[in-house]
Structures are given as C-alpha cells and as structure tokens.
Amino acid sequence: MENPFSSELIETSDGSYTLKLKGIDEQYHSVKGALQESQHVFLESGLNAFEVLPNPLFILEVGLGTGLNAFLTGREAQIRKTRILYEAIEPYPLEETVLQLLNYPQLFKEPWGDELFGTIHAAGAEKYENFKDWFFIRCFPVKLQDKVFEAGKYHLVFFDAFGPDTQPEMWTREVFERIYSSMKPGGILVTYCVKGDVRRALKATGFEVSKIPGPKGKREMSRAVKPLLNNQMANKIQVDENFNI
Ligand SMILES: C[S@@+](CC[C@H](N)C(=O)[O-])C[C@H]1O[C@@H](n2cnc3c(N)ncnc32)[C@H](O)[C@@H]1O
C-alpha cells in the first residue's frame, strides 16, 4: 500500500529519534522525547498497570510504525522472562533505509538489541516471529478499519494512531467497538490522546475511561478499561489455558 504520510527523521529531546510528517505538525512520537513518551504511555501506564501480568500477555498495537513500542515491550519480556504475544497493525511499513537510521537499540546496553529490532521488522501476518523464548510478534499489513479481530483475545491495547486531527477515521466509536470486543474483560487500552470527543467515544463503547498523568511535555493521557464480568476478579485470568502459537 502506498504510504500517504511522507516523513523525515528528527532527533527528540531525550536523544531518541522519531519521524516527522512533512507539511503537518504531526510526529510518530513526542518531540519532547520519543523514548520517554513510549516508556511512559505504553509500558508504565499500560503494561505496568496489571497488578499481576497475565502469562502469556496478548498485546495489540495499532500502528507499528518505527517499532519503538514493540522494541520496549520485547525488551521487557526478555528482562522479566515473561511471555508476550504482540500483534501489530501497520498498513504502511517503513522502508529498510529509514529503519536503519533509527537508533533505538543503541539507547540500551543489551547486546541483543539489534536482533530484537530486526525480528520486529521482519514480522509478517502468517506466523509469529520469536525473539528468544519470550517475545512473539506478528504484523498485519492492513488498515485498522479492515482488520477482522478474534473476540476476547487481547489483554492490552497500545492505541498509537496519528492524532484525531490528522486521522479522524481512526478514533471513532465504530473502531473502538471492534477493539473492545477483541479485548478480554479487565483488559486495558492506553493512548496518549485525551481529546474530549475521543474519551466520549471510548465511554459510549463501554470502557471505563480515566485521565492519568501524561509523559514529559503533556499533562495527561487516557487509560480505558474493559469492565470485568459480574463476579470476575481483577487479574484472575492469568494463564490462558488455550495458549497456542
Ligand atoms: C503515531 S504513528 C505510530 C508510532 C508507532 N507506534 C511507533 O512507535 O513508531 C501512527 C502509525 O499508524 C499507522 N497508520 C496509519 N494509518 C493507519 C490505519 N488506517 N490503520 C492502522 N495503522 C495506521 C502509520 O503508518 C503510523 O505508523
């Protein structure tokens, strides 16, 4: 699919790189620090919000892009020795020449950073690519609007689309309803966006939505939780009996 978003590489305030869209004020990550934003919004406020991490943990990411969120998650899986199955959607994969300019593995000391980054961007839709015993990733080259989801699959959703001013079609109640049904009860969706319309659409879908402290340079972000079923207890579903890759 031809990428309608042409972009250029920029360095952000914490030394990590991101891509800036040409002609509009929109980036893949915050200019105040791509790494710190990704770490705060998706890892600290998403993955670390589970009192007990489900094992295996099923994650959906909307917009794989540079792979920074996936890279930080794969690192976490390897460091914690916890199994994570990561499914990303990306209709406009970045070219190899662009990926080679991104400096994410170099921001960390682990000798396996390049291998993890390579595994993420080699992933296709057919089967999971694995990084060691802990991180398994697939990437679907389709638009979110065209993706058919399995019901009740994901514990955690990283909703990392371009903002609603750039891509309003990504932030609709219809889209959130499809994502909601793809999540397990007690599942968590995190996004950097706190726009009123978006939060209202999430609430109308059935999520319990809260504004929580945002990353550096942004006061707030949103966390949406799919309510548990009657008499179900938080974090009860830890081991998926049907785990099969
Ligand atoms: C804010 S950037 C994502 C940043 C990414 N998570 C990262 O860490 O680099 C938004 C991403 O959504 C992707 N995207 C654009 N249209 C999409 C669509 N219809 N469905 C799914 N993803 C889309 C873009 O190509 C881009 O990679």
PDB file of C-alpha atoms and ligand atoms in Angstrom:
ATOM      1  CA  MET A   1       0.000   0.000   0.000  1.00  0.00           C
ATOM      2  CA  GLU A   2       1.434   3.377  -0.908  1.00  0.00           C
ATOM      3  CA  ASN A   3       2.243   5.412   2.187  1.00  0.00           C
ATOM      4  CA  PRO A   4       0.350   8.730   2.118  1.00  0.00           C
ATOM      5  CA  PHE A   5       2.457  10.003   5.041  1.00  0.00           C
ATOM      6  CA  SER A   6       5.892  11.108   3.880  1.00  0.00           C
ATOM      7  CA  SER A   7       8.216  11.864   6.769  1.00  0.00           C
ATOM      8  CA  GLU A   8      11.696  12.937   7.800  1.00  0.00           C
ATOM      9  CA  LEU A   9      13.959  11.852  10.645  1.00  0.00           C
ATOM     10  CA  ILE A  10      14.316  14.193  13.637  1.00  0.00           C
ATOM     11  CA  GLU A  11      16.077  13.916  16.996  1.00  0.00           C
ATOM     12  CA  THR A  12      13.837  14.406  20.056  1.00  0.00           C
ATOM     13  CA  SER A  13      14.767  15.959  23.421  1.00  0.00           C
ATOM     14  CA  ASP A  14      15.912  12.691  25.047  1.00  0.00           C
ATOM     15  CA  GLY A  15      18.266  11.820  22.187  1.00  0.00           C
ATOM     16  CA  SER A  16      15.968   9.213  20.620  1.00  0.00           C
ATOM     17  CA  TYR A  17      14.887   9.693  17.021  1.00  0.00           C
ATOM     18  CA  THR A  18      11.430   9.875  15.540  1.00  0.00           C
ATOM     19  CA  LEU A  19       9.796  10.708  12.219  1.00  0.00           C
ATOM     20  CA  LYS A  20       8.047  13.982  11.498  1.00  0.00           C
ATOM     21  CA  LEU A  21       5.349  14.101   8.840  1.00  0.00           C
ATOM     22  CA  LYS A  22       6.110  16.554   6.067  1.00  0.00           C
ATOM     23  CA  GLY A  23       3.774  19.531   5.757  1.00  0.00           C
ATOM     24  CA  ILE A  24       1.831  18.997   9.011  1.00  0.00           C
ATOM     25  CA  ASP A  25       2.534  19.284  12.717  1.00  0.00           C
ATOM     26  CA  GLU A  26       2.454  15.544  13.444  1.00  0.00           C
ATOM     27  CA  GLN A  27       5.183  13.123  14.506  1.00  0.00           C
ATOM     28  CA  TYR A  28       5.392   9.416  15.231  1.00  0.00           C
ATOM     29  CA  HIS A  29       6.294  10.368  18.828  1.00  0.00           C
ATOM     30  CA  SER A  30       6.569  13.404  21.079  1.00  0.00           C
ATOM     31  CA  VAL A  31       9.365  15.844  20.214  1.00  0.00           C
ATOM     32  CA  LYS A  32       9.931  16.082  23.995  1.00  0.00           C
ATOM     33  CA  GLY A  33      11.361  12.570  23.878  1.00  0.00           C
ATOM     34  CA  ALA A  34      10.214   9.590  21.815  1.00  0.00           C
ATOM     35  CA  LEU A  35      11.702   7.073  24.222  1.00  0.00           C
ATOM     36  CA  GLN A  36      10.350   8.683  27.391  1.00  0.00           C
ATOM     37  CA  GLU A  37       6.888   9.052  25.830  1.00  0.00           C
ATOM     38  CA  SER A  38       6.716   5.461  24.685  1.00  0.00           C
ATOM     39  CA  GLN A  39       8.046   4.190  28.006  1.00  0.00           C
ATOM     40  CA  HIS A  40       5.550   6.250  29.990  1.00  0.00           C
ATOM     41  CA  VAL A  41       2.368   5.841  27.915  1.00  0.00           C
ATOM     42  CA  PHE A  42       2.648   2.215  26.882  1.00  0.00           C
ATOM     43  CA  LEU A  43       4.986   0.460  29.319  1.00  0.00           C
ATOM     44  CA  GLU A  44       4.497   2.262  32.627  1.00  0.00           C
ATOM     45  CA  SER A  45       0.816   3.182  32.198  1.00  0.00           C
ATOM     46  CA  GLY A  46      -0.194   0.079  30.225  1.00  0.00           C
ATOM     47  CA  LEU A  47       1.908  -2.995  30.873  1.00  0.00           C
ATOM     48  CA  ASN A  48       2.770  -1.993  34.445  1.00  0.00           C
ATOM     49  CA  ALA A  49      -0.878  -1.268  35.273  1.00  0.00           C
ATOM     50  CA  PHE A  50      -1.518  -5.003  35.720  1.00  0.00           C
ATOM     51  CA  GLU A  51      -1.055  -5.998  39.328  1.00  0.00           C
ATOM     52  CA  VAL A  52      -0.097  -9.447  38.108  1.00  0.00           C
ATOM     53  CA  LEU A  53       0.954  -9.688  34.496  1.00  0.00           C
ATOM     54  CA  PRO A  54      -1.094 -12.289  32.594  1.00  0.00           C
ATOM     55  CA  ASN A  55       1.092 -15.081  31.241  1.00  0.00           C
ATOM     56  CA  PRO A  56       1.150 -15.127  28.312  1.00  0.00           C
ATOM     57  CA  LEU A  57       0.214 -11.494  27.764  1.00  0.00           C
ATOM     58  CA  PHE A  58      -1.579 -10.705  24.477  1.00  0.00           C
ATOM     59  CA  ILE A  59      -0.982  -7.186  23.162  1.00  0.00           C
ATOM     60  CA  LEU A  60      -2.467  -5.400  20.143  1.00  0.00           C
ATOM     61  CA  GLU A  61      -0.697  -2.338  18.777  1.00  0.00           C
ATOM     62  CA  VAL A  62      -2.451  -0.006  16.369  1.00  0.00           C
ATOM     63  CA  GLY A  63       0.320   1.427  14.175  1.00  0.00           C
ATOM     64  CA  LEU A  64       3.660  -0.427  14.468  1.00  0.00           C
ATOM     65  CA  GLY A  65       5.500   2.455  12.760  1.00  0.00           C
ATOM     66  CA  THR A  66       9.111   2.647  13.886  1.00  0.00           C
ATOM     67  CA  GLY A  67       8.621  -0.340  16.206  1.00  0.00           C
ATOM     68  CA  LEU A  68       9.677   1.621  19.292  1.00  0.00           C
ATOM     69  CA  ASN A  69       6.744   0.409  21.440  1.00  0.00           C
ATOM     70  CA  ALA A  70       7.309  -3.154  20.286  1.00  0.00           C
ATOM     71  CA  PHE A  71      11.037  -2.853  20.966  1.00  0.00           C
ATOM     72  CA  LEU A  72      10.488  -1.658  24.546  1.00  0.00           C
ATOM     73  CA  THR A  73       7.927  -4.422  25.096  1.00  0.00           C
ATOM     74  CA  GLY A  74      10.233  -7.104  23.692  1.00  0.00           C
ATOM     75  CA  ARG A  75      12.985  -5.850  25.986  1.00  0.00           C
ATOM     76  CA  GLU A  76      10.629  -6.051  28.945  1.00  0.00           C
ATOM     77  CA  ALA A  77       9.632  -9.625  28.034  1.00  0.00           C
ATOM     78  CA  GLN A  78      13.282 -10.640  27.867  1.00  0.00           C
ATOM     79  CA  ILE A  79      14.289  -8.882  31.078  1.00  0.00           C
ATOM     80  CA  ARG A  80      11.284 -10.148  33.082  1.00  0.00           C
ATOM     81  CA  LYS A  81      11.340 -13.572  31.423  1.00  0.00           C
ATOM     82  CA  THR A  82       7.621 -13.302  30.790  1.00  0.00           C
ATOM     83  CA  ARG A  83       5.955 -14.448  27.607  1.00  0.00           C
ATOM     84  CA  ILE A  84       4.379 -11.735  25.456  1.00  0.00           C
ATOM     85  CA  LEU A  85       2.464 -12.228  22.211  1.00  0.00           C
ATOM     86  CA  TYR A  86       2.378  -8.992  20.265  1.00  0.00           C
ATOM     87  CA  GLU A  87       0.149  -8.343  17.274  1.00  0.00           C
ATOM     88  CA  ALA A  88       0.589  -5.094  15.389  1.00  0.00           C
ATOM     89  CA  ILE A  89      -1.297  -3.485  12.540  1.00  0.00           C
ATOM     90  CA  GLU A  90       0.630  -1.397  10.027  1.00  0.00           C
ATOM     91  CA  PRO A  91      -0.617  -0.696   6.501  1.00  0.00           C
ATOM     92  CA  TYR A  92       2.413   1.469   5.664  1.00  0.00           C
ATOM     93  CA  PRO A  93       5.595  -0.342   6.821  1.00  0.00           C
ATOM     94  CA  LEU A  94       8.671   1.860   6.850  1.00  0.00           C
ATOM     95  CA  GLU A  95      11.416   1.254   4.336  1.00  0.00           C
ATOM     96  CA  GLU A  96      14.593  -0.529   5.385  1.00  0.00           C
ATOM     97  CA  THR A  97      16.659   2.613   4.690  1.00  0.00           C
ATOM     98  CA  VAL A  98      14.534   4.545   7.215  1.00  0.00           C
ATOM     99  CA  LEU A  99      14.624   1.762   9.835  1.00  0.00           C
ATOM    100  CA  GLN A 100      18.402   1.720   9.660  1.00  0.00           C
ATOM    101  CA  LEU A 101      18.538   5.364  10.723  1.00  0.00           C
ATOM    102  CA  LEU A 102      16.546   4.774  13.923  1.00  0.00           C
ATOM    103  CA  ASN A 103      18.773   4.497  16.979  1.00  0.00           C
ATOM    104  CA  TYR A 104      16.622   2.553  19.452  1.00  0.00           C
ATOM    105  CA  PRO A 105      18.895  -0.470  20.082  1.00  0.00           C
ATOM    106  CA  GLN A 106      21.835   1.911  20.645  1.00  0.00           C
ATOM    107  CA  LEU A 107      19.991   3.627  23.513  1.00  0.00           C
ATOM    108  CA  PHE A 108      20.409   0.485  25.613  1.00  0.00           C
ATOM    109  CA  LYS A 109      23.335  -1.687  26.643  1.00  0.00           C
ATOM    110  CA  GLU A 110      21.953  -5.138  25.819  1.00  0.00           C
ATOM    111  CA  PRO A 111      23.963  -6.917  23.116  1.00  0.00           C
ATOM    112  CA  TRP A 112      20.754  -8.349  21.597  1.00  0.00           C
ATOM    113  CA  GLY A 113      19.054  -5.003  20.815  1.00  0.00           C
ATOM    114  CA  ASP A 114      19.742  -5.102  17.065  1.00  0.00           C
ATOM    115  CA  GLU A 115      18.492  -8.677  16.842  1.00  0.00           C
ATOM    116  CA  LEU A 116      15.247  -7.772  18.642  1.00  0.00           C
ATOM    117  CA  PHE A 117      14.711  -4.721  16.413  1.00  0.00           C
ATOM    118  CA  GLY A 118      15.344  -6.867  13.318  1.00  0.00           C
ATOM    119  CA  THR A 119      12.879  -9.539  14.497  1.00  0.00           C
ATOM    120  CA  ILE A 120      10.165  -6.902  14.961  1.00  0.00           C
ATOM    121  CA  HIS A 121      10.513  -5.525  11.460  1.00  0.00           C
ATOM    122  CA  ALA A 122      10.801  -8.962   9.868  1.00  0.00           C
ATOM    123  CA  ALA A 123       7.403  -9.981  11.267  1.00  0.00           C
ATOM    124  CA  GLY A 124       4.589 -10.708   8.840  1.00  0.00           C
ATOM    125  CA  ALA A 125       0.968 -11.778   9.180  1.00  0.00           C
ATOM    126  CA  GLU A 126       1.314 -15.508   8.580  1.00  0.00           C
ATOM    127  CA  LYS A 127       3.028 -16.600  11.777  1.00  0.00           C
ATOM    128  CA  TYR A 128       4.685 -15.267  14.885  1.00  0.00           C
ATOM    129  CA  GLU A 129       8.395 -14.417  14.692  1.00  0.00           C
ATOM    130  CA  ASN A 130      10.001 -15.088  18.022  1.00  0.00           C
ATOM    131  CA  PHE A 131      12.764 -13.324  19.857  1.00  0.00           C
ATOM    132  CA  LYS A 132      14.324 -15.854  22.212  1.00  0.00           C
ATOM    133  CA  ASP A 133      11.754 -17.678  24.370  1.00  0.00           C
ATOM    134  CA  TRP A 134       9.752 -14.678  25.479  1.00  0.00           C
ATOM    135  CA  PHE A 135       8.636 -12.318  22.740  1.00  0.00           C
ATOM    136  CA  PHE A 136       6.457 -13.366  19.788  1.00  0.00           C
ATOM    137  CA  ILE A 137       5.353 -10.879  17.169  1.00  0.00           C
ATOM    138  CA  ARG A 138       3.118 -10.766  14.091  1.00  0.00           C
ATOM    139  CA  CYS A 139       2.348  -7.708  11.995  1.00  0.00           C
ATOM    140  CA  PHE A 140      -0.717  -7.364   9.755  1.00  0.00           C
ATOM    141  CA  PRO A 141      -0.215  -5.087   6.738  1.00  0.00           C
ATOM    142  CA  VAL A 142      -3.809  -3.858   6.723  1.00  0.00           C
ATOM    143  CA  LYS A 143      -5.734  -0.787   7.761  1.00  0.00           C
ATOM    144  CA  LEU A 144      -7.307  -0.920  11.204  1.00  0.00           C
ATOM    145  CA  GLN A 145     -10.692  -0.317   9.548  1.00  0.00           C
ATOM    146  CA  ASP A 146     -10.272  -3.555   7.530  1.00  0.00           C
ATOM    147  CA  LYS A 147      -8.865  -5.811  10.250  1.00  0.00           C
ATOM    148  CA  VAL A 148     -11.086  -8.639  11.406  1.00  0.00           C
ATOM    149  CA  PHE A 149     -10.460  -9.377  15.072  1.00  0.00           C
ATOM    150  CA  GLU A 150     -10.930 -12.505  17.141  1.00  0.00           C
ATOM    151  CA  ALA A 151     -13.231 -11.864  20.090  1.00  0.00           C
ATOM    152  CA  GLY A 152     -11.845 -11.650  23.630  1.00  0.00           C
ATOM    153  CA  LYS A 153      -8.165 -12.037  22.711  1.00  0.00           C
ATOM    154  CA  TYR A 154      -6.127  -9.076  23.952  1.00  0.00           C
ATOM    155  CA  HIS A 155      -5.217  -8.094  27.496  1.00  0.00           C
ATOM    156  CA  LEU A 156      -3.612  -4.833  26.458  1.00  0.00           C
ATOM    157  CA  VAL A 157      -4.035  -2.439  23.520  1.00  0.00           C
ATOM    158  CA  PHE A 158      -1.494   0.208  22.527  1.00  0.00           C
ATOM    159  CA  PHE A 159      -3.611   2.679  20.570  1.00  0.00           C
ATOM    160  CA  ASP A 160      -0.924   4.715  18.818  1.00  0.00           C
ATOM    161  CA  ALA A 161      -2.563   6.145  15.704  1.00  0.00           C
ATOM    162  CA  PHE A 162      -1.793   9.615  14.376  1.00  0.00           C
ATOM    163  CA  GLY A 163      -3.911  12.182  16.221  1.00  0.00           C
ATOM    164  CA  PRO A 164      -7.630  12.733  15.575  1.00  0.00           C
ATOM    165  CA  ASP A 165      -6.957  15.975  13.668  1.00  0.00           C
ATOM    166  CA  THR A 166      -4.785  14.057  11.167  1.00  0.00           C
ATOM    167  CA  GLN A 167      -6.756  10.784  11.001  1.00  0.00           C
ATOM    168  CA  PRO A 168     -10.267  11.258  12.499  1.00  0.00           C
ATOM    169  CA  GLU A 169     -11.382   7.930  10.987  1.00  0.00           C
ATOM    170  CA  MET A 170      -9.141   6.056  13.462  1.00  0.00           C
ATOM    171  CA  TRP A 171     -10.814   7.451  16.576  1.00  0.00           C
ATOM    172  CA  THR A 172     -14.488   6.644  16.048  1.00  0.00           C
ATOM    173  CA  ARG A 173     -16.901   4.751  18.250  1.00  0.00           C
ATOM    174  CA  GLU A 174     -17.264   2.134  15.490  1.00  0.00           C
ATOM    175  CA  VAL A 175     -13.495   1.446  15.608  1.00  0.00           C
ATOM    176  CA  PHE A 176     -13.456   1.379  19.420  1.00  0.00           C
ATOM    177  CA  GLU A 177     -16.372  -1.069  19.489  1.00  0.00           C
ATOM    178  CA  ARG A 178     -14.442  -3.529  17.324  1.00  0.00           C
ATOM    179  CA  ILE A 179     -11.365  -3.184  19.507  1.00  0.00           C
ATOM    180  CA  TYR A 180     -13.483  -3.534  22.661  1.00  0.00           C
ATOM    181  CA  SER A 181     -14.872  -6.859  21.528  1.00  0.00           C
ATOM    182  CA  SER A 182     -11.342  -8.072  20.680  1.00  0.00           C
ATOM    183  CA  MET A 183     -10.291  -7.494  24.320  1.00  0.00           C
ATOM    184  CA  LYS A 184     -10.637  -9.652  27.396  1.00  0.00           C
ATOM    185  CA  PRO A 185     -12.737  -8.373  30.318  1.00  0.00           C
ATOM    186  CA  GLY A 186     -10.351  -6.429  32.570  1.00  0.00           C
ATOM    187  CA  GLY A 187      -8.249  -5.555  29.508  1.00  0.00           C
ATOM    188  CA  ILE A 188      -6.579  -2.163  29.257  1.00  0.00           C
ATOM    189  CA  LEU A 189      -6.285   0.279  26.333  1.00  0.00           C
ATOM    190  CA  VAL A 190      -3.781   3.129  26.593  1.00  0.00           C
ATOM    191  CA  THR A 191      -3.352   6.144  24.357  1.00  0.00           C
ATOM    192  CA  TYR A 192      -1.566   9.471  24.548  1.00  0.00           C
ATOM    193  CA  CYS A 193      -4.785  11.233  23.432  1.00  0.00           C
ATOM    194  CA  VAL A 194      -7.145  12.966  25.903  1.00  0.00           C
ATOM    195  CA  LYS A 195      -9.367  14.800  23.434  1.00  0.00           C
ATOM    196  CA  GLY A 196     -12.967  15.107  24.714  1.00  0.00           C
ATOM    197  CA  ASP A 197     -14.556  13.524  21.618  1.00  0.00           C
ATOM    198  CA  VAL A 198     -12.227  10.535  21.834  1.00  0.00           C
ATOM    199  CA  ARG A 199     -12.872   9.999  25.524  1.00  0.00           C
ATOM    200  CA  ARG A 200     -16.635  10.262  24.934  1.00  0.00           C
ATOM    201  CA  ALA A 201     -16.447   7.691  22.120  1.00  0.00           C
ATOM    202  CA  LEU A 202     -14.484   5.324  24.387  1.00  0.00           C
ATOM    203  CA  LYS A 203     -17.043   5.750  27.198  1.00  0.00           C
ATOM    204  CA  ALA A 204     -20.002   5.249  24.840  1.00  0.00           C
ATOM    205  CA  THR A 205     -18.365   1.993  23.763  1.00  0.00           C
ATOM    206  CA  GLY A 206     -18.432   0.697  27.329  1.00  0.00           C
ATOM    207  CA  PHE A 207     -14.896   1.408  28.552  1.00  0.00           C
ATOM    208  CA  GLU A 208     -14.201   2.906  31.974  1.00  0.00           C
ATOM    209  CA  VAL A 209     -12.012   5.840  30.998  1.00  0.00           C
ATOM    210  CA  SER A 210      -9.614   7.774  33.193  1.00  0.00           C
ATOM    211  CA  LYS A 211      -7.252  10.645  32.616  1.00  0.00           C
ATOM    212  CA  ILE A 212      -3.890   9.852  34.150  1.00  0.00           C
ATOM    213  CA  PRO A 213      -0.595  11.787  34.249  1.00  0.00           C
ATOM    214  CA  GLY A 214       0.994  12.082  30.822  1.00  0.00           C
ATOM    215  CA  PRO A 215       4.607  11.853  29.666  1.00  0.00           C
ATOM    216  CA  LYS A 216       7.009  14.793  29.879  1.00  0.00           C
ATOM    217  CA  GLY A 217       5.558  17.753  27.953  1.00  0.00           C
ATOM    218  CA  LYS A 218       1.958  16.507  28.156  1.00  0.00           C
ATOM    219  CA  ARG A 219      -0.120  16.864  31.305  1.00  0.00           C
ATOM    220  CA  GLU A 220      -2.451  13.919  30.751  1.00  0.00           C
ATOM    221  CA  MET A 221      -3.098  10.745  28.771  1.00  0.00           C
ATOM    222  CA  SER A 222      -6.004   8.252  28.726  1.00  0.00           C
ATOM    223  CA  ARG A 223      -6.407   4.764  30.076  1.00  0.00           C
ATOM    224  CA  ALA A 224      -9.570   2.801  29.223  1.00  0.00           C
ATOM    225  CA  VAL A 225     -10.505  -0.453  30.927  1.00  0.00           C
ATOM    226  CA  LYS A 226     -12.990  -3.019  29.647  1.00  0.00           C
ATOM    227  CA  PRO A 227     -15.091  -3.818  32.718  1.00  0.00           C
ATOM    228  CA  LEU A 228     -14.905  -7.258  34.260  1.00  0.00           C
ATOM    229  CA  LEU A 229     -17.882  -9.566  34.004  1.00  0.00           C
ATOM    230  CA  ASN A 230     -20.060  -9.997  37.085  1.00  0.00           C
ATOM    231  CA  ASN A 231     -18.262 -11.819  39.886  1.00  0.00           C
ATOM    232  CA  GLN A 232     -14.948 -11.862  37.978  1.00  0.00           C
ATOM    233  CA  MET A 233     -11.961 -10.590  39.941  1.00  0.00           C
ATOM    234  CA  ALA A 234      -9.224  -8.360  38.597  1.00  0.00           C
ATOM    235  CA  ASN A 235      -6.206 -10.264  37.351  1.00  0.00           C
ATOM    236  CA  LYS A 236      -7.923 -13.608  37.798  1.00  0.00           C
ATOM    237  CA  ILE A 237      -7.245 -14.580  34.207  1.00  0.00           C
ATOM    238  CA  GLN A 238      -3.523 -15.030  34.359  1.00  0.00           C
ATOM    239  CA  VAL A 239      -2.840 -18.201  32.484  1.00  0.00           C
ATOM    240  CA  ASP A 240      -4.522 -18.740  29.174  1.00  0.00           C
ATOM    241  CA  GLU A 241      -5.376 -22.412  29.007  1.00  0.00           C
ATOM    242  CA  ASN A 242      -5.720 -22.211  25.242  1.00  0.00           C
ATOM    243  CA  PHE A 243      -2.293 -20.702  24.697  1.00  0.00           C
ATOM    244  CA  ASN A 244      -1.125 -21.957  21.375  1.00  0.00           C
ATOM    245  CA  ILE A 245       1.077 -20.231  18.831  1.00  0.00           C
TER     246      ILE A 245
HETATM  247  C1  LIG B   1       1.826   7.816  15.634  1.00  0.00           C
HETATM  248  S1  LIG B   1       2.457   6.712  14.404  1.00  0.00           S
HETATM  249  C2  LIG B   1       2.856   5.239  15.284  1.00  0.00           C
HETATM  250  C3  LIG B   1       4.039   5.184  16.040  1.00  0.00           C
HETATM  251  C4  LIG B   1       4.461   3.780  16.347  1.00  0.00           C
HETATM  252  N1  LIG B   1       3.639   3.136  17.343  1.00  0.00           N
HETATM  253  C5  LIG B   1       5.906   3.856  16.706  1.00  0.00           C
HETATM  254  O1  LIG B   1       6.258   3.511  17.852  1.00  0.00           O
HETATM  255  O2  LIG B   1       6.662   4.273  15.853  1.00  0.00           O
HETATM  256  C6  LIG B   1       0.935   6.103  13.665  1.00  0.00           C
HETATM  257  C7  LIG B   1       1.089   4.840  12.869  1.00  0.00           C
HETATM  258  O3  LIG B   1      -0.193   4.432  12.388  1.00  0.00           O
HETATM  259  C8  LIG B   1      -0.040   3.941  11.077  1.00  0.00           C
HETATM  260  N2  LIG B   1      -1.348   4.027  10.375  1.00  0.00           N
HETATM  261  C9  LIG B   1      -1.772   4.965   9.509  1.00  0.00           C
HETATM  262  N3  LIG B   1      -3.000   4.669   9.048  1.00  0.00           N
HETATM  263  C10 LIG B   1      -3.364   3.506   9.653  1.00  0.00           C
HETATM  264  C11 LIG B   1      -4.523   2.681   9.568  1.00  0.00           C
HETATM  265  N4  LIG B   1      -5.562   3.007   8.787  1.00  0.00           N
HETATM  266  N5  LIG B   1      -4.557   1.557  10.302  1.00  0.00           N
HETATM  267  C12 LIG B   1      -3.504   1.220  11.122  1.00  0.00           C
HETATM  268  N6  LIG B   1      -2.380   1.963  11.242  1.00  0.00           N
HETATM  269  C13 LIG B   1      -2.303   3.101  10.507  1.00  0.00           C
HETATM  270  C14 LIG B   1       1.010   4.864  10.487  1.00  0.00           C
HETATM  271  O4  LIG B   1       1.599   4.312   9.325  1.00  0.00           O
HETATM  272  C15 LIG B   1       1.968   5.005  11.639  1.00  0.00           C
HETATM  273  O5  LIG B   1       2.949   4.014  11.632  1.00  0.00           O
END
